[in-house]
Amino acid sequence: MTPLLSGDHNTIHLFALELPEDELWSFVTEDPETGEFALRDALGVESLDESQVEGAVTEDLHGIGLSGFLTEGIGVDEALISDDRARIDALSGCVVIVKGGAFASSDIALHPRPPLRHVGTYRLPDAPSTLEQLTSESARRTGGETAEPVAASPQSNRLTRRLIVAIVVLIVLGLLVGVLA
């Protein structure tokens, strides 16, 4: 049997959760007081980023279904779940979706145990990249070209000097008031 690995950030793991609905949220979140984290323990891992975990009750996904939630809500490629669509949509009760980013690295071995049951692992599509030519003026400059520096006007130099003198005067006055008080 091939071990189940955490995968990279584009990996999505779907688990059925054999617990009552009212226990779902405490299962998928870490207890801030005790540090207990039932999902982390059930996956057999040392650390888990709960911001990369989603829990859902399949009956609450009216009209969209779990497969629709995976494709439209999470971003899983439709073609990747097509073979599992009937099995996914037949699930009832609680499910947990764990993204690969929840783990410290992409090669963490997962050891799901009850109340978790692994349903499937899917991938998010890679972000599209384009190599279009940039057309703005700043994009046309090469690294060696630099813009001409703009010299400060004599008026701005005088204003700067006046501000510095005013600040120094205020500091000296503050010190004198402090000494006399």
Short mmCIF file of N, CA and C in Angstrom, two decimals:
data_model
loop_
_atom_site.label_atom_id
_atom_site.label_comp_id
_atom_site.label_asym_id
_atom_site.label_seq_id
_atom_site.Cartn_x
_atom_site.Cartn_y
_atom_site.Cartn_z
N MET A 1 0.84 -1.18 0.00
CA MET A 1 0.00 0.00 0.00
C MET A 1 0.89 1.25 0.00
N THR A 2 0.60 2.16 -0.88
CA THR A 2 1.36 3.40 -0.99
C THR A 2 1.03 4.29 0.21
N PRO A 3 2.05 4.83 0.85
CA PRO A 3 1.76 5.70 2.00
C PRO A 3 1.08 6.98 1.54
N LEU A 4 0.23 7.51 2.38
CA LEU A 4 -0.46 8.76 2.12
C LEU A 4 0.44 9.89 2.60
N LEU A 5 0.88 10.75 1.67
CA LEU A 5 1.77 11.86 2.02
C LEU A 5 1.00 13.17 1.99
N SER A 6 1.49 14.12 2.77
CA SER A 6 0.83 15.41 2.90
C SER A 6 0.71 16.14 1.56
N GLY A 7 1.75 16.09 0.74
CA GLY A 7 1.72 16.77 -0.56
C GLY A 7 2.03 18.25 -0.45
N ASP A 8 2.19 18.88 -1.60
CA ASP A 8 2.51 20.31 -1.63
C ASP A 8 1.26 21.15 -1.39
N HIS A 9 1.40 22.47 -1.54
CA HIS A 9 0.30 23.39 -1.26
C HIS A 9 -0.90 23.18 -2.19
N ASN A 10 -0.71 22.56 -3.33
CA ASN A 10 -1.80 22.33 -4.27
C ASN A 10 -2.50 20.99 -4.04
N THR A 11 -2.20 20.31 -2.96
CA THR A 11 -2.80 19.02 -2.65
C THR A 11 -4.00 19.23 -1.72
N ILE A 12 -5.07 18.50 -1.99
CA ILE A 12 -6.28 18.54 -1.17
C ILE A 12 -6.62 17.12 -0.75
N HIS A 13 -6.76 16.90 0.56
CA HIS A 13 -7.16 15.59 1.08
C HIS A 13 -8.61 15.69 1.57
N LEU A 14 -9.42 14.74 1.16
CA LEU A 14 -10.82 14.68 1.61
C LEU A 14 -10.98 13.48 2.53
N PHE A 15 -11.56 13.73 3.70
CA PHE A 15 -11.80 12.68 4.68
C PHE A 15 -13.27 12.70 5.10
N ALA A 16 -13.85 11.52 5.25
CA ALA A 16 -15.15 11.40 5.90
C ALA A 16 -14.88 11.38 7.40
N LEU A 17 -15.77 11.95 8.17
CA LEU A 17 -15.59 12.01 9.61
C LEU A 17 -16.79 11.37 10.29
N GLU A 18 -16.56 10.29 10.98
CA GLU A 18 -17.62 9.55 11.64
C GLU A 18 -17.85 10.11 13.04
N LEU A 19 -18.40 11.31 13.10
CA LEU A 19 -18.75 11.96 14.37
C LEU A 19 -20.07 12.71 14.18
N PRO A 20 -20.79 12.94 15.26
CA PRO A 20 -21.99 13.77 15.15
C PRO A 20 -21.63 15.20 14.74
N GLU A 21 -22.56 15.86 14.07
CA GLU A 21 -22.32 17.23 13.58
C GLU A 21 -21.87 18.17 14.68
N ASP A 22 -22.42 18.04 15.88
CA ASP A 22 -22.08 18.98 16.94
C ASP A 22 -20.65 18.80 17.46
N GLU A 23 -19.95 17.77 17.03
CA GLU A 23 -18.56 17.57 17.43
C GLU A 23 -17.56 17.95 16.32
N LEU A 24 -18.08 18.32 15.15
CA LEU A 24 -17.21 18.64 14.01
C LEU A 24 -16.23 19.76 14.33
N TRP A 25 -16.73 20.88 14.81
CA TRP A 25 -15.87 22.06 14.97
C TRP A 25 -14.81 21.86 16.05
N SER A 26 -15.15 21.17 17.12
CA SER A 26 -14.12 20.92 18.13
C SER A 26 -13.08 19.93 17.61
N PHE A 27 -13.46 19.09 16.65
CA PHE A 27 -12.52 18.13 16.06
C PHE A 27 -11.51 18.81 15.14
N VAL A 28 -11.96 19.82 14.38
CA VAL A 28 -11.09 20.45 13.37
C VAL A 28 -10.37 21.70 13.87
N THR A 29 -10.55 22.05 15.15
CA THR A 29 -9.85 23.21 15.70
C THR A 29 -9.09 22.81 16.96
N GLU A 30 -7.97 23.48 17.14
CA GLU A 30 -7.14 23.22 18.32
C GLU A 30 -7.74 23.93 19.53
N ASP A 31 -7.78 23.25 20.65
CA ASP A 31 -8.25 23.85 21.89
C ASP A 31 -7.17 24.82 22.38
N PRO A 32 -7.49 26.13 22.44
CA PRO A 32 -6.46 27.11 22.81
C PRO A 32 -5.96 26.97 24.25
N GLU A 33 -6.76 26.38 25.11
CA GLU A 33 -6.35 26.25 26.51
C GLU A 33 -5.47 25.03 26.75
N THR A 34 -5.82 23.91 26.12
CA THR A 34 -5.09 22.67 26.39
C THR A 34 -4.11 22.30 25.29
N GLY A 35 -4.30 22.88 24.09
CA GLY A 35 -3.45 22.52 22.96
C GLY A 35 -3.87 21.22 22.30
N GLU A 36 -4.95 20.61 22.80
CA GLU A 36 -5.43 19.37 22.19
C GLU A 36 -6.01 19.68 20.81
N PHE A 37 -5.72 18.79 19.88
CA PHE A 37 -6.18 18.98 18.50
C PHE A 37 -6.50 17.59 17.95
N ALA A 38 -7.77 17.23 18.01
CA ALA A 38 -8.19 15.87 17.65
C ALA A 38 -7.85 15.52 16.20
N LEU A 39 -8.00 16.46 15.27
CA LEU A 39 -7.69 16.17 13.87
C LEU A 39 -6.21 15.87 13.69
N ARG A 40 -5.37 16.66 14.30
CA ARG A 40 -3.92 16.44 14.23
C ARG A 40 -3.58 15.03 14.75
N ASP A 41 -4.18 14.66 15.88
CA ASP A 41 -3.92 13.34 16.45
C ASP A 41 -4.45 12.23 15.55
N ALA A 42 -5.64 12.42 14.96
CA ALA A 42 -6.23 11.39 14.10
C ALA A 42 -5.46 11.23 12.79
N LEU A 43 -4.73 12.27 12.38
CA LEU A 43 -3.90 12.17 11.17
C LEU A 43 -2.52 11.59 11.50
N GLY A 44 -2.19 11.54 12.77
CA GLY A 44 -0.90 11.00 13.19
C GLY A 44 0.26 11.90 12.85
N VAL A 45 0.05 13.22 12.91
CA VAL A 45 1.11 14.17 12.61
C VAL A 45 1.42 15.02 13.84
N GLU A 46 2.60 15.63 13.84
CA GLU A 46 3.01 16.44 14.99
C GLU A 46 2.47 17.87 14.94
N SER A 47 2.33 18.41 13.74
CA SER A 47 1.84 19.79 13.63
C SER A 47 0.85 19.88 12.47
N LEU A 48 -0.09 20.82 12.62
CA LEU A 48 -1.13 21.00 11.61
C LEU A 48 -1.62 22.44 11.71
N ASP A 49 -1.61 23.16 10.59
CA ASP A 49 -2.09 24.54 10.55
C ASP A 49 -3.59 24.52 10.31
N GLU A 50 -4.36 24.83 11.35
CA GLU A 50 -5.81 24.72 11.24
C GLU A 50 -6.42 25.71 10.26
N SER A 51 -5.68 26.75 9.85
CA SER A 51 -6.21 27.68 8.85
C SER A 51 -6.27 27.02 7.47
N GLN A 52 -5.63 25.87 7.32
CA GLN A 52 -5.63 25.14 6.05
C GLN A 52 -6.58 23.95 6.09
N VAL A 53 -7.52 23.97 7.04
CA VAL A 53 -8.47 22.87 7.24
C VAL A 53 -9.88 23.42 7.13
N GLU A 54 -10.75 22.67 6.47
CA GLU A 54 -12.15 23.04 6.40
C GLU A 54 -13.00 21.85 6.79
N GLY A 55 -14.02 22.11 7.56
CA GLY A 55 -14.98 21.08 7.91
C GLY A 55 -16.32 21.44 7.31
N ALA A 56 -17.09 20.45 6.95
CA ALA A 56 -18.41 20.71 6.36
C ALA A 56 -19.34 19.55 6.69
N VAL A 57 -20.61 19.86 6.68
CA VAL A 57 -21.65 18.85 6.82
C VAL A 57 -22.28 18.74 5.44
N THR A 58 -22.21 17.56 4.84
CA THR A 58 -22.64 17.40 3.44
C THR A 58 -24.10 17.82 3.23
N GLU A 59 -24.93 17.59 4.21
CA GLU A 59 -26.35 17.96 4.07
C GLU A 59 -26.54 19.48 4.01
N ASP A 60 -25.55 20.25 4.44
CA ASP A 60 -25.64 21.72 4.38
C ASP A 60 -25.22 22.28 3.02
N LEU A 61 -24.75 21.43 2.14
CA LEU A 61 -24.28 21.88 0.83
C LEU A 61 -25.39 21.75 -0.22
N HIS A 62 -26.57 22.25 0.10
CA HIS A 62 -27.74 22.16 -0.78
C HIS A 62 -27.43 22.71 -2.16
N GLY A 63 -27.87 22.01 -3.17
CA GLY A 63 -27.77 22.51 -4.53
C GLY A 63 -26.38 22.42 -5.16
N ILE A 64 -25.36 22.46 -4.37
CA ILE A 64 -24.01 22.42 -4.92
C ILE A 64 -23.39 21.05 -4.71
N GLY A 65 -23.70 20.40 -3.60
CA GLY A 65 -23.15 19.09 -3.29
C GLY A 65 -21.68 19.18 -2.92
N LEU A 66 -21.16 18.09 -2.39
CA LEU A 66 -19.76 18.08 -1.97
C LEU A 66 -18.82 18.20 -3.17
N SER A 67 -19.13 17.53 -4.26
CA SER A 67 -18.24 17.64 -5.44
C SER A 67 -18.23 19.08 -5.97
N GLY A 68 -19.37 19.75 -5.95
CA GLY A 68 -19.43 21.15 -6.36
C GLY A 68 -18.66 22.05 -5.40
N PHE A 69 -18.72 21.74 -4.11
CA PHE A 69 -17.96 22.50 -3.13
C PHE A 69 -16.47 22.35 -3.38
N LEU A 70 -16.05 21.13 -3.71
CA LEU A 70 -14.63 20.90 -4.00
C LEU A 70 -14.17 21.66 -5.24
N THR A 71 -14.99 21.62 -6.30
CA THR A 71 -14.58 22.26 -7.55
C THR A 71 -14.79 23.77 -7.53
N GLU A 72 -15.96 24.21 -7.09
CA GLU A 72 -16.27 25.64 -7.14
C GLU A 72 -15.79 26.40 -5.91
N GLY A 73 -15.83 25.76 -4.74
CA GLY A 73 -15.44 26.44 -3.52
C GLY A 73 -13.96 26.34 -3.21
N ILE A 74 -13.38 25.17 -3.43
CA ILE A 74 -11.97 24.94 -3.10
C ILE A 74 -11.09 25.16 -4.32
N GLY A 75 -11.58 24.81 -5.52
CA GLY A 75 -10.81 25.01 -6.74
C GLY A 75 -10.21 23.77 -7.34
N VAL A 76 -10.67 22.58 -6.88
CA VAL A 76 -10.16 21.33 -7.45
C VAL A 76 -10.62 21.24 -8.91
N ASP A 77 -9.75 20.77 -9.78
CA ASP A 77 -10.06 20.62 -11.20
C ASP A 77 -11.18 19.59 -11.37
N GLU A 78 -12.21 19.98 -12.09
CA GLU A 78 -13.38 19.13 -12.34
C GLU A 78 -12.98 17.76 -12.90
N ALA A 79 -12.02 17.74 -13.82
CA ALA A 79 -11.61 16.49 -14.45
C ALA A 79 -10.98 15.52 -13.45
N LEU A 80 -10.36 16.07 -12.40
CA LEU A 80 -9.67 15.22 -11.44
C LEU A 80 -10.62 14.48 -10.50
N ILE A 81 -11.83 14.99 -10.34
CA ILE A 81 -12.77 14.29 -9.46
C ILE A 81 -13.87 13.56 -10.22
N SER A 82 -13.84 13.64 -11.53
CA SER A 82 -14.93 13.05 -12.32
C SER A 82 -15.12 11.56 -12.04
N ASP A 83 -14.05 10.81 -11.88
CA ASP A 83 -14.17 9.37 -11.59
C ASP A 83 -14.75 9.11 -10.20
N ASP A 84 -14.56 10.04 -9.27
CA ASP A 84 -15.01 9.86 -7.89
C ASP A 84 -16.29 10.63 -7.56
N ARG A 85 -16.84 11.35 -8.53
CA ARG A 85 -17.98 12.23 -8.26
C ARG A 85 -19.14 11.52 -7.56
N ALA A 86 -19.56 10.37 -8.03
CA ALA A 86 -20.70 9.66 -7.43
C ALA A 86 -20.38 9.27 -5.99
N ARG A 87 -19.17 8.78 -5.77
CA ARG A 87 -18.77 8.36 -4.42
C ARG A 87 -18.69 9.57 -3.48
N ILE A 88 -18.19 10.69 -3.99
CA ILE A 88 -18.08 11.91 -3.18
C ILE A 88 -19.46 12.43 -2.82
N ASP A 89 -20.33 12.50 -3.82
CA ASP A 89 -21.67 13.04 -3.57
C ASP A 89 -22.54 12.08 -2.75
N ALA A 90 -22.15 10.83 -2.63
CA ALA A 90 -22.91 9.87 -1.82
C ALA A 90 -22.55 9.97 -0.33
N LEU A 91 -21.47 10.68 -0.02
CA LEU A 91 -21.09 10.82 1.39
C LEU A 91 -22.16 11.60 2.14
N SER A 92 -22.36 11.23 3.39
CA SER A 92 -23.29 11.97 4.23
C SER A 92 -22.62 12.25 5.57
N GLY A 93 -23.11 13.26 6.24
CA GLY A 93 -22.54 13.62 7.53
C GLY A 93 -21.37 14.58 7.37
N CYS A 94 -20.43 14.47 8.29
CA CYS A 94 -19.30 15.41 8.34
C CYS A 94 -18.16 14.97 7.44
N VAL A 95 -17.51 15.96 6.84
CA VAL A 95 -16.30 15.73 6.06
C VAL A 95 -15.26 16.77 6.47
N VAL A 96 -14.00 16.42 6.25
CA VAL A 96 -12.90 17.32 6.56
C VAL A 96 -12.04 17.42 5.30
N ILE A 97 -11.70 18.65 4.95
CA ILE A 97 -10.83 18.91 3.80
C ILE A 97 -9.55 19.51 4.36
N VAL A 98 -8.43 18.85 4.09
CA VAL A 98 -7.13 19.31 4.59
C VAL A 98 -6.26 19.64 3.40
N LYS A 99 -5.80 20.88 3.34
CA LYS A 99 -4.93 21.31 2.26
C LYS A 99 -3.48 20.96 2.59
N GLY A 100 -2.68 20.74 1.56
CA GLY A 100 -1.28 20.39 1.75
C GLY A 100 -0.51 21.43 2.54
N GLY A 101 -0.94 22.68 2.47
CA GLY A 101 -0.29 23.75 3.21
C GLY A 101 -0.46 23.64 4.72
N ALA A 102 -1.29 22.72 5.17
CA ALA A 102 -1.51 22.54 6.61
C ALA A 102 -0.33 21.85 7.29
N PHE A 103 0.54 21.27 6.49
CA PHE A 103 1.64 20.48 7.04
C PHE A 103 2.97 21.21 6.90
N ALA A 104 3.93 20.82 7.74
CA ALA A 104 5.23 21.48 7.77
C ALA A 104 6.02 21.29 6.47
N SER A 105 5.80 20.18 5.76
CA SER A 105 6.48 19.94 4.49
C SER A 105 5.62 19.01 3.64
N SER A 106 6.05 18.78 2.41
CA SER A 106 5.25 18.00 1.48
C SER A 106 5.44 16.49 1.62
N ASP A 107 6.35 16.07 2.46
CA ASP A 107 6.61 14.63 2.56
C ASP A 107 6.26 14.04 3.92
N ILE A 108 5.31 14.66 4.60
CA ILE A 108 4.84 14.16 5.89
C ILE A 108 3.91 12.97 5.65
N ALA A 109 4.20 11.84 6.28
CA ALA A 109 3.34 10.66 6.16
C ALA A 109 2.10 10.86 7.03
N LEU A 110 0.94 10.64 6.43
CA LEU A 110 -0.33 10.73 7.16
C LEU A 110 -0.78 9.32 7.52
N HIS A 111 -1.29 9.19 8.72
CA HIS A 111 -1.77 7.89 9.21
C HIS A 111 -3.18 8.08 9.76
N PRO A 112 -4.16 8.34 8.86
CA PRO A 112 -5.51 8.60 9.35
C PRO A 112 -6.09 7.39 10.09
N ARG A 113 -6.71 7.67 11.20
CA ARG A 113 -7.36 6.61 11.98
C ARG A 113 -8.73 7.13 12.42
N PRO A 114 -9.61 6.22 12.80
CA PRO A 114 -10.96 6.63 13.18
C PRO A 114 -10.93 7.75 14.24
N PRO A 115 -11.82 8.67 14.08
CA PRO A 115 -13.03 8.68 13.26
C PRO A 115 -12.84 9.19 11.83
N LEU A 116 -11.59 9.33 11.36
CA LEU A 116 -11.33 9.76 9.98
C LEU A 116 -11.27 8.57 9.04
N ARG A 117 -11.76 8.80 7.83
CA ARG A 117 -11.61 7.80 6.76
C ARG A 117 -11.24 8.55 5.50
N HIS A 118 -10.08 8.21 4.93
CA HIS A 118 -9.61 8.90 3.73
C HIS A 118 -10.51 8.56 2.55
N VAL A 119 -11.01 9.58 1.88
CA VAL A 119 -11.88 9.40 0.71
C VAL A 119 -11.08 9.58 -0.57
N GLY A 120 -10.23 10.61 -0.62
CA GLY A 120 -9.47 10.85 -1.83
C GLY A 120 -8.51 12.00 -1.66
N THR A 121 -7.52 12.02 -2.54
CA THR A 121 -6.55 13.11 -2.59
C THR A 121 -6.60 13.70 -3.99
N TYR A 122 -6.70 15.03 -4.06
CA TYR A 122 -6.85 15.71 -5.33
C TYR A 122 -5.87 16.87 -5.40
N ARG A 123 -5.74 17.46 -6.57
CA ARG A 123 -4.82 18.58 -6.75
C ARG A 123 -5.56 19.79 -7.26
N LEU A 124 -5.10 20.93 -6.81
CA LEU A 124 -5.57 22.18 -7.37
C LEU A 124 -4.78 22.40 -8.66
N PRO A 125 -5.39 23.02 -9.66
CA PRO A 125 -4.63 23.29 -10.88
C PRO A 125 -3.52 24.30 -10.59
N ASP A 126 -2.42 24.16 -11.32
CA ASP A 126 -1.34 25.13 -11.18
C ASP A 126 -1.83 26.48 -11.65
N ALA A 127 -1.36 27.53 -11.02
CA ALA A 127 -1.75 28.88 -11.41
C ALA A 127 -1.27 29.14 -12.83
N PRO A 128 -2.12 29.73 -13.66
CA PRO A 128 -1.68 30.01 -15.03
C PRO A 128 -0.57 31.05 -15.03
N SER A 129 0.38 30.84 -15.92
CA SER A 129 1.43 31.83 -16.05
C SER A 129 1.50 32.24 -17.52
N THR A 130 1.70 33.51 -17.71
CA THR A 130 1.81 34.02 -19.07
C THR A 130 3.17 34.65 -19.23
N LEU A 131 3.68 34.56 -20.41
CA LEU A 131 4.97 35.18 -20.70
C LEU A 131 4.77 36.28 -21.73
N GLU A 132 3.76 37.12 -21.47
CA GLU A 132 3.46 38.21 -22.38
C GLU A 132 4.50 39.30 -22.23
N GLN A 133 4.78 39.95 -23.34
CA GLN A 133 5.72 41.07 -23.34
C GLN A 133 5.11 42.23 -22.57
N LEU A 134 5.87 42.78 -21.62
CA LEU A 134 5.40 43.94 -20.88
C LEU A 134 5.55 45.17 -21.77
N THR A 135 4.57 46.07 -21.70
CA THR A 135 4.57 47.19 -22.63
C THR A 135 4.75 48.55 -21.98
N SER A 136 4.81 48.64 -20.67
CA SER A 136 4.95 49.95 -20.04
C SER A 136 6.36 50.50 -20.25
N GLU A 137 6.51 51.82 -20.11
CA GLU A 137 7.81 52.47 -20.31
C GLU A 137 8.84 51.94 -19.32
N SER A 138 8.45 51.75 -18.07
CA SER A 138 9.41 51.27 -17.08
C SER A 138 9.84 49.83 -17.36
N ALA A 139 8.99 49.05 -18.00
CA ALA A 139 9.37 47.67 -18.34
C ALA A 139 10.36 47.63 -19.50
N ARG A 140 10.40 48.67 -20.31
CA ARG A 140 11.31 48.69 -21.45
C ARG A 140 12.74 49.01 -21.05
N ARG A 141 12.92 49.67 -19.93
CA ARG A 141 14.28 50.01 -19.49
C ARG A 141 15.02 48.75 -19.09
N THR A 142 16.30 48.75 -19.36
CA THR A 142 17.11 47.62 -18.92
C THR A 142 17.70 47.95 -17.57
N GLY A 143 18.28 46.96 -16.92
CA GLY A 143 18.85 47.16 -15.59
C GLY A 143 19.94 48.21 -15.56
N GLY A 144 20.66 48.43 -16.68
CA GLY A 144 21.75 49.39 -16.69
C GLY A 144 21.29 50.84 -16.81
N GLU A 145 20.08 51.04 -17.31
CA GLU A 145 19.60 52.40 -17.49
C GLU A 145 19.02 52.91 -16.17
N THR A 146 19.32 54.15 -15.89
CA THR A 146 18.74 54.76 -14.70
C THR A 146 18.18 56.11 -15.07
N ALA A 147 17.19 56.53 -14.33
CA ALA A 147 16.61 57.84 -14.56
C ALA A 147 17.55 58.90 -14.03
N GLU A 148 17.53 60.08 -14.64
CA GLU A 148 18.37 61.18 -14.19
C GLU A 148 17.87 61.64 -12.83
N PRO A 149 18.79 61.86 -11.88
CA PRO A 149 18.35 62.35 -10.57
C PRO A 149 17.84 63.78 -10.70
N VAL A 150 16.83 64.10 -9.94
CA VAL A 150 16.26 65.44 -9.95
C VAL A 150 16.93 66.23 -8.84
N ALA A 151 17.51 67.36 -9.19
CA ALA A 151 18.18 68.20 -8.19
C ALA A 151 17.14 68.96 -7.38
N ALA A 152 17.43 69.12 -6.09
CA ALA A 152 16.52 69.87 -5.23
C ALA A 152 16.62 71.35 -5.57
N SER A 153 15.49 72.02 -5.54
CA SER A 153 15.49 73.45 -5.86
C SER A 153 16.04 74.23 -4.66
N PRO A 154 16.57 75.42 -4.90
CA PRO A 154 17.09 76.23 -3.80
C PRO A 154 16.00 76.55 -2.77
N GLN A 155 14.75 76.70 -3.22
CA GLN A 155 13.65 77.00 -2.30
C GLN A 155 13.42 75.84 -1.33
N SER A 156 13.48 74.60 -1.84
CA SER A 156 13.24 73.46 -0.96
C SER A 156 14.39 73.29 0.02
N ASN A 157 15.65 73.64 -0.41
CA ASN A 157 16.79 73.59 0.50
C ASN A 157 16.62 74.58 1.64
N ARG A 158 16.15 75.81 1.32
CA ARG A 158 15.94 76.83 2.36
C ARG A 158 14.84 76.39 3.33
N LEU A 159 13.78 75.82 2.81
CA LEU A 159 12.67 75.36 3.65
C LEU A 159 13.16 74.25 4.60
N THR A 160 13.97 73.35 4.09
CA THR A 160 14.50 72.26 4.91
C THR A 160 15.35 72.83 6.04
N ARG A 161 16.22 73.81 5.72
CA ARG A 161 17.06 74.42 6.75
C ARG A 161 16.22 75.12 7.81
N ARG A 162 15.18 75.82 7.39
CA ARG A 162 14.30 76.52 8.35
C ARG A 162 13.61 75.52 9.28
N LEU A 163 13.16 74.39 8.73
CA LEU A 163 12.50 73.38 9.57
C LEU A 163 13.48 72.80 10.58
N ILE A 164 14.70 72.56 10.19
CA ILE A 164 15.70 72.01 11.10
C ILE A 164 15.99 73.00 12.21
N VAL A 165 16.15 74.27 11.87
CA VAL A 165 16.40 75.31 12.87
C VAL A 165 15.22 75.40 13.84
N ALA A 166 14.00 75.36 13.33
CA ALA A 166 12.81 75.45 14.19
C ALA A 166 12.76 74.27 15.15
N ILE A 167 13.08 73.08 14.69
CA ILE A 167 13.06 71.90 15.55
C ILE A 167 14.11 72.01 16.64
N VAL A 168 15.31 72.47 16.29
CA VAL A 168 16.38 72.64 17.28
C VAL A 168 15.96 73.67 18.32
N VAL A 169 15.36 74.79 17.90
CA VAL A 169 14.90 75.83 18.83
C VAL A 169 13.86 75.25 19.78
N LEU A 170 12.94 74.46 19.28
CA LEU A 170 11.91 73.85 20.14
C LEU A 170 12.53 72.90 21.15
N ILE A 171 13.51 72.16 20.76
CA ILE A 171 14.19 71.23 21.68
C ILE A 171 14.91 72.01 22.77
N VAL A 172 15.63 73.07 22.40
CA VAL A 172 16.35 73.88 23.38
C VAL A 172 15.37 74.54 24.34
N LEU A 173 14.26 75.08 23.84
CA LEU A 173 13.25 75.69 24.71
C LEU A 173 12.67 74.65 25.67
N GLY A 174 12.42 73.45 25.20
CA GLY A 174 11.90 72.37 26.04
C GLY A 174 12.87 72.02 27.14
N LEU A 175 14.15 71.98 26.82
CA LEU A 175 15.16 71.69 27.84
C LEU A 175 15.24 72.81 28.88
N LEU A 176 15.17 74.07 28.42
CA LEU A 176 15.21 75.21 29.37
C LEU A 176 14.01 75.20 30.30
N VAL A 177 12.85 74.93 29.78
CA VAL A 177 11.64 74.87 30.61
C VAL A 177 11.78 73.72 31.63
N GLY A 178 12.34 72.62 31.21
CA GLY A 178 12.54 71.50 32.13
C GLY A 178 13.52 71.81 33.22
N VAL A 179 14.58 72.58 32.93
CA VAL A 179 15.59 72.93 33.92
C VAL A 179 15.03 73.96 34.90
N LEU A 180 14.25 74.94 34.41
CA LEU A 180 13.71 75.99 35.25
C LEU A 180 12.53 75.51 36.11
N ALA A 181 11.90 74.46 35.72
CA ALA A 181 10.72 73.99 36.45
C ALA A 181 11.04 73.27 37.72
#
